[in-house]
Amino acid sequence: MFVFALIGVLNTATYYGPYLVLLAWFPYLVAHILATLLSMTGSFFLNARFTYRIRPTWRKFLLFPLSNAANLVVTTAGVYVLVDLAHVGSGYAPLIASLAAIPVTFLVSRRIMVTA
């Protein structure tokens, strides 16, 4: 899980840059969803190679968004709660929300990557 978390930190950085750029043009939830979608491909290949040490396949690639769907649900709910209810700045909320998503995303991605 350590390698998964490390890749998650790298993936968060590749998500966060586009998120901040998109935030200038879109509402925070739209920016969050678009940035999440952009970061999925790199996450798939890094996790296939370094976390699970498997050969990437089209089947796994097409199923991998399910793990990101779990991440998207947890982080989107977290971003909403943090921004609209807790009044945390929209620039920081995704970083905080992503911490809650790590264990959920790990369990779902492991299921997809190892058994699919």
JSON list of C-alpha atoms in Angstrom, two decimals:
[
{"chain": "A", "resi": 1, "resn": "MET", "atom": "CA", "xyz": [0.00, 0.00, 0.00]},
{"chain": "A", "resi": 2, "resn": "PHE", "atom": "CA", "xyz": [3.01, 2.30, 0.49]},
{"chain": "A", "resi": 3, "resn": "VAL", "atom": "CA", "xyz": [3.83, 2.31, -3.25]},
{"chain": "A", "resi": 4, "resn": "PHE", "atom": "CA", "xyz": [0.15, 2.90, -4.01]},
{"chain": "A", "resi": 5, "resn": "ALA", "atom": "CA", "xyz": [0.13, 5.90, -1.65]},
{"chain": "A", "resi": 6, "resn": "LEU", "atom": "CA", "xyz": [3.36, 7.23, -3.19]},
{"chain": "A", "resi": 7, "resn": "ILE", "atom": "CA", "xyz": [1.87, 6.97, -6.67]},
{"chain": "A", "resi": 8, "resn": "GLY", "atom": "CA", "xyz": [-1.22, 8.63, -5.25]},
{"chain": "A", "resi": 9, "resn": "VAL", "atom": "CA", "xyz": [0.90, 11.60, -4.17]},
{"chain": "A", "resi": 10, "resn": "LEU", "atom": "CA", "xyz": [2.36, 11.86, -7.68]},
{"chain": "A", "resi": 11, "resn": "ASN", "atom": "CA", "xyz": [-1.08, 11.46, -9.21]},
{"chain": "A", "resi": 12, "resn": "THR", "atom": "CA", "xyz": [-2.45, 14.14, -6.89]},
{"chain": "A", "resi": 13, "resn": "ALA", "atom": "CA", "xyz": [0.18, 16.52, -8.22]},
{"chain": "A", "resi": 14, "resn": "THR", "atom": "CA", "xyz": [-0.76, 15.68, -11.82]},
{"chain": "A", "resi": 15, "resn": "TYR", "atom": "CA", "xyz": [-4.40, 16.24, -10.86]},
{"chain": "A", "resi": 16, "resn": "TYR", "atom": "CA", "xyz": [-3.85, 19.41, -8.85]},
{"chain": "A", "resi": 17, "resn": "GLY", "atom": "CA", "xyz": [-2.09, 21.41, -11.57]},
{"chain": "A", "resi": 18, "resn": "PRO", "atom": "CA", "xyz": [-4.91, 21.01, -14.10]},
{"chain": "A", "resi": 19, "resn": "TYR", "atom": "CA", "xyz": [-7.46, 21.54, -11.31]},
{"chain": "A", "resi": 20, "resn": "LEU", "atom": "CA", "xyz": [-6.00, 24.95, -10.46]},
{"chain": "A", "resi": 21, "resn": "VAL", "atom": "CA", "xyz": [-5.88, 25.93, -14.14]},
{"chain": "A", "resi": 22, "resn": "LEU", "atom": "CA", "xyz": [-9.45, 24.74, -14.76]},
{"chain": "A", "resi": 23, "resn": "LEU", "atom": "CA", "xyz": [-10.62, 26.51, -11.60]},
{"chain": "A", "resi": 24, "resn": "ALA", "atom": "CA", "xyz": [-9.95, 29.81, -13.37]},
{"chain": "A", "resi": 25, "resn": "TRP", "atom": "CA", "xyz": [-12.61, 28.94, -16.00]},
{"chain": "A", "resi": 26, "resn": "PHE", "atom": "CA", "xyz": [-15.05, 26.53, -14.34]},
{"chain": "A", "resi": 27, "resn": "PRO", "atom": "CA", "xyz": [-16.89, 26.10, -11.03]},
{"chain": "A", "resi": 28, "resn": "TYR", "atom": "CA", "xyz": [-14.86, 24.06, -8.54]},
{"chain": "A", "resi": 29, "resn": "LEU", "atom": "CA", "xyz": [-16.86, 20.81, -8.96]},
{"chain": "A", "resi": 30, "resn": "VAL", "atom": "CA", "xyz": [-16.52, 20.89, -12.77]},
{"chain": "A", "resi": 31, "resn": "ALA", "atom": "CA", "xyz": [-12.79, 21.64, -12.45]},
{"chain": "A", "resi": 32, "resn": "HIS", "atom": "CA", "xyz": [-12.46, 18.77, -9.96]},
{"chain": "A", "resi": 33, "resn": "ILE", "atom": "CA", "xyz": [-14.21, 16.23, -12.18]},
{"chain": "A", "resi": 34, "resn": "LEU", "atom": "CA", "xyz": [-12.30, 17.26, -15.33]},
{"chain": "A", "resi": 35, "resn": "ALA", "atom": "CA", "xyz": [-8.94, 17.16, -13.55]},
{"chain": "A", "resi": 36, "resn": "THR", "atom": "CA", "xyz": [-9.77, 13.74, -12.09]},
{"chain": "A", "resi": 37, "resn": "LEU", "atom": "CA", "xyz": [-10.59, 12.39, -15.54]},
{"chain": "A", "resi": 38, "resn": "LEU", "atom": "CA", "xyz": [-7.31, 13.76, -16.91]},
{"chain": "A", "resi": 39, "resn": "SER", "atom": "CA", "xyz": [-5.20, 12.08, -14.24]},
{"chain": "A", "resi": 40, "resn": "MET", "atom": "CA", "xyz": [-6.62, 8.56, -14.67]},
{"chain": "A", "resi": 41, "resn": "THR", "atom": "CA", "xyz": [-4.41, 7.31, -17.49]},
{"chain": "A", "resi": 42, "resn": "GLY", "atom": "CA", "xyz": [-1.11, 8.01, -15.76]},
{"chain": "A", "resi": 43, "resn": "SER", "atom": "CA", "xyz": [-2.44, 6.48, -12.57]},
{"chain": "A", "resi": 44, "resn": "PHE", "atom": "CA", "xyz": [-3.38, 3.28, -14.37]},
{"chain": "A", "resi": 45, "resn": "PHE", "atom": "CA", "xyz": [0.04, 2.74, -15.92]},
{"chain": "A", "resi": 46, "resn": "LEU", "atom": "CA", "xyz": [2.00, 3.67, -12.79]},
{"chain": "A", "resi": 47, "resn": "ASN", "atom": "CA", "xyz": [-0.08, 1.37, -10.60]},
{"chain": "A", "resi": 48, "resn": "ALA", "atom": "CA", "xyz": [0.07, -1.48, -13.10]},
{"chain": "A", "resi": 49, "resn": "ARG", "atom": "CA", "xyz": [3.86, -1.25, -13.28]},
{"chain": "A", "resi": 50, "resn": "PHE", "atom": "CA", "xyz": [4.90, -0.35, -9.74]},
{"chain": "A", "resi": 51, "resn": "THR", "atom": "CA", "xyz": [2.09, -1.22, -7.33]},
{"chain": "A", "resi": 52, "resn": "TYR", "atom": "CA", "xyz": [0.75, -4.46, -8.74]},
{"chain": "A", "resi": 53, "resn": "ARG", "atom": "CA", "xyz": [3.63, -5.42, -11.09]},
{"chain": "A", "resi": 54, "resn": "ILE", "atom": "CA", "xyz": [1.27, -6.59, -13.79]},
{"chain": "A", "resi": 55, "resn": "ARG", "atom": "CA", "xyz": [1.14, -6.18, -17.53]},
{"chain": "A", "resi": 56, "resn": "PRO", "atom": "CA", "xyz": [-1.43, -3.55, -18.49]},
{"chain": "A", "resi": 57, "resn": "THR", "atom": "CA", "xyz": [-4.23, -4.91, -20.66]},
{"chain": "A", "resi": 58, "resn": "TRP", "atom": "CA", "xyz": [-7.09, -3.22, -22.45]},
{"chain": "A", "resi": 59, "resn": "ARG", "atom": "CA", "xyz": [-9.53, -5.03, -20.18]},
{"chain": "A", "resi": 60, "resn": "LYS", "atom": "CA", "xyz": [-7.86, -3.71, -17.04]},
{"chain": "A", "resi": 61, "resn": "PHE", "atom": "CA", "xyz": [-7.50, -0.27, -18.60]},
{"chain": "A", "resi": 62, "resn": "LEU", "atom": "CA", "xyz": [-11.22, -0.17, -19.37]},
{"chain": "A", "resi": 63, "resn": "LEU", "atom": "CA", "xyz": [-12.13, -1.43, -15.86]},
{"chain": "A", "resi": 64, "resn": "PHE", "atom": "CA", "xyz": [-9.68, 0.86, -14.05]},
{"chain": "A", "resi": 65, "resn": "PRO", "atom": "CA", "xyz": [-12.02, 3.87, -14.12]},
{"chain": "A", "resi": 66, "resn": "LEU", "atom": "CA", "xyz": [-14.17, 1.93, -11.64]},
{"chain": "A", "resi": 67, "resn": "SER", "atom": "CA", "xyz": [-11.45, 2.46, -9.03]},
{"chain": "A", "resi": 68, "resn": "ASN", "atom": "CA", "xyz": [-11.33, 6.09, -10.01]},
{"chain": "A", "resi": 69, "resn": "ALA", "atom": "CA", "xyz": [-15.12, 6.23, -9.79]},
{"chain": "A", "resi": 70, "resn": "ALA", "atom": "CA", "xyz": [-14.80, 5.26, -6.13]},
{"chain": "A", "resi": 71, "resn": "ASN", "atom": "CA", "xyz": [-12.16, 7.97, -5.76]},
{"chain": "A", "resi": 72, "resn": "LEU", "atom": "CA", "xyz": [-14.33, 10.47, -7.60]},
{"chain": "A", "resi": 73, "resn": "VAL", "atom": "CA", "xyz": [-17.34, 9.79, -5.37]},
{"chain": "A", "resi": 74, "resn": "VAL", "atom": "CA", "xyz": [-15.37, 10.06, -2.13]},
{"chain": "A", "resi": 75, "resn": "THR", "atom": "CA", "xyz": [-13.38, 13.14, -3.17]},
{"chain": "A", "resi": 76, "resn": "THR", "atom": "CA", "xyz": [-16.35, 14.92, -4.77]},
{"chain": "A", "resi": 77, "resn": "ALA", "atom": "CA", "xyz": [-18.44, 14.42, -1.64]},
{"chain": "A", "resi": 78, "resn": "GLY", "atom": "CA", "xyz": [-15.47, 15.55, 0.43]},
{"chain": "A", "resi": 79, "resn": "VAL", "atom": "CA", "xyz": [-14.86, 18.64, -1.71]},
{"chain": "A", "resi": 80, "resn": "TYR", "atom": "CA", "xyz": [-18.53, 19.59, -1.48]},
{"chain": "A", "resi": 81, "resn": "VAL", "atom": "CA", "xyz": [-18.64, 19.14, 2.31]},
{"chain": "A", "resi": 82, "resn": "LEU", "atom": "CA", "xyz": [-15.37, 21.00, 2.81]},
{"chain": "A", "resi": 83, "resn": "VAL", "atom": "CA", "xyz": [-16.20, 23.95, 0.52]},
{"chain": "A", "resi": 84, "resn": "ASP", "atom": "CA", "xyz": [-19.93, 24.40, 0.99]},
{"chain": "A", "resi": 85, "resn": "LEU", "atom": "CA", "xyz": [-20.41, 23.24, 4.57]},
{"chain": "A", "resi": 86, "resn": "ALA", "atom": "CA", "xyz": [-17.04, 23.71, 6.29]},
{"chain": "A", "resi": 87, "resn": "HIS", "atom": "CA", "xyz": [-16.08, 26.81, 4.26]},
{"chain": "A", "resi": 88, "resn": "VAL", "atom": "CA", "xyz": [-12.60, 25.50, 3.39]},
{"chain": "A", "resi": 89, "resn": "GLY", "atom": "CA", "xyz": [-11.09, 27.24, 0.36]},
{"chain": "A", "resi": 90, "resn": "SER", "atom": "CA", "xyz": [-11.77, 25.49, -2.95]},
{"chain": "A", "resi": 91, "resn": "GLY", "atom": "CA", "xyz": [-8.04, 25.57, -3.69]},
{"chain": "A", "resi": 92, "resn": "TYR", "atom": "CA", "xyz": [-7.23, 23.32, -0.71]},
{"chain": "A", "resi": 93, "resn": "ALA", "atom": "CA", "xyz": [-10.34, 21.17, -0.36]},
{"chain": "A", "resi": 94, "resn": "PRO", "atom": "CA", "xyz": [-9.36, 18.52, -2.96]},
{"chain": "A", "resi": 95, "resn": "LEU", "atom": "CA", "xyz": [-6.05, 17.85, -1.21]},
{"chain": "A", "resi": 96, "resn": "ILE", "atom": "CA", "xyz": [-7.80, 17.24, 2.09]},
{"chain": "A", "resi": 97, "resn": "ALA", "atom": "CA", "xyz": [-10.57, 15.15, 0.50]},
{"chain": "A", "resi": 98, "resn": "SER", "atom": "CA", "xyz": [-8.06, 12.97, -1.33]},
{"chain": "A", "resi": 99, "resn": "LEU", "atom": "CA", "xyz": [-6.71, 11.64, 1.97]},
{"chain": "A", "resi": 100, "resn": "ALA", "atom": "CA", "xyz": [-10.06, 10.00, 2.72]},
{"chain": "A", "resi": 101, "resn": "ALA", "atom": "CA", "xyz": [-10.12, 8.38, -0.71]},
{"chain": "A", "resi": 102, "resn": "ILE", "atom": "CA", "xyz": [-6.79, 6.52, -0.48]},
{"chain": "A", "resi": 103, "resn": "PRO", "atom": "CA", "xyz": [-7.96, 3.36, 1.35]},
{"chain": "A", "resi": 104, "resn": "VAL", "atom": "CA", "xyz": [-11.19, 3.08, -0.65]},
{"chain": "A", "resi": 105, "resn": "THR", "atom": "CA", "xyz": [-9.42, 3.54, -3.98]},
{"chain": "A", "resi": 106, "resn": "PHE", "atom": "CA", "xyz": [-6.70, 1.04, -3.03]},
{"chain": "A", "resi": 107, "resn": "LEU", "atom": "CA", "xyz": [-9.20, -1.71, -2.24]},
{"chain": "A", "resi": 108, "resn": "VAL", "atom": "CA", "xyz": [-11.18, -1.19, -5.43]},
{"chain": "A", "resi": 109, "resn": "SER", "atom": "CA", "xyz": [-8.12, -0.89, -7.69]},
{"chain": "A", "resi": 110, "resn": "ARG", "atom": "CA", "xyz": [-6.49, -3.97, -6.18]},
{"chain": "A", "resi": 111, "resn": "ARG", "atom": "CA", "xyz": [-9.62, -5.96, -6.92]},
{"chain": "A", "resi": 112, "resn": "ILE", "atom": "CA", "xyz": [-9.64, -4.75, -10.55]},
{"chain": "A", "resi": 113, "resn": "MET", "atom": "CA", "xyz": [-5.92, -4.99, -11.25]},
{"chain": "A", "resi": 114, "resn": "VAL", "atom": "CA", "xyz": [-5.27, -8.35, -9.62]},
{"chain": "A", "resi": 115, "resn": "THR", "atom": "CA", "xyz": [-8.43, -10.31, -10.45]},
{"chain": "A", "resi": 116, "resn": "ALA", "atom": "CA", "xyz": [-9.59, -8.84, -13.78]}
]
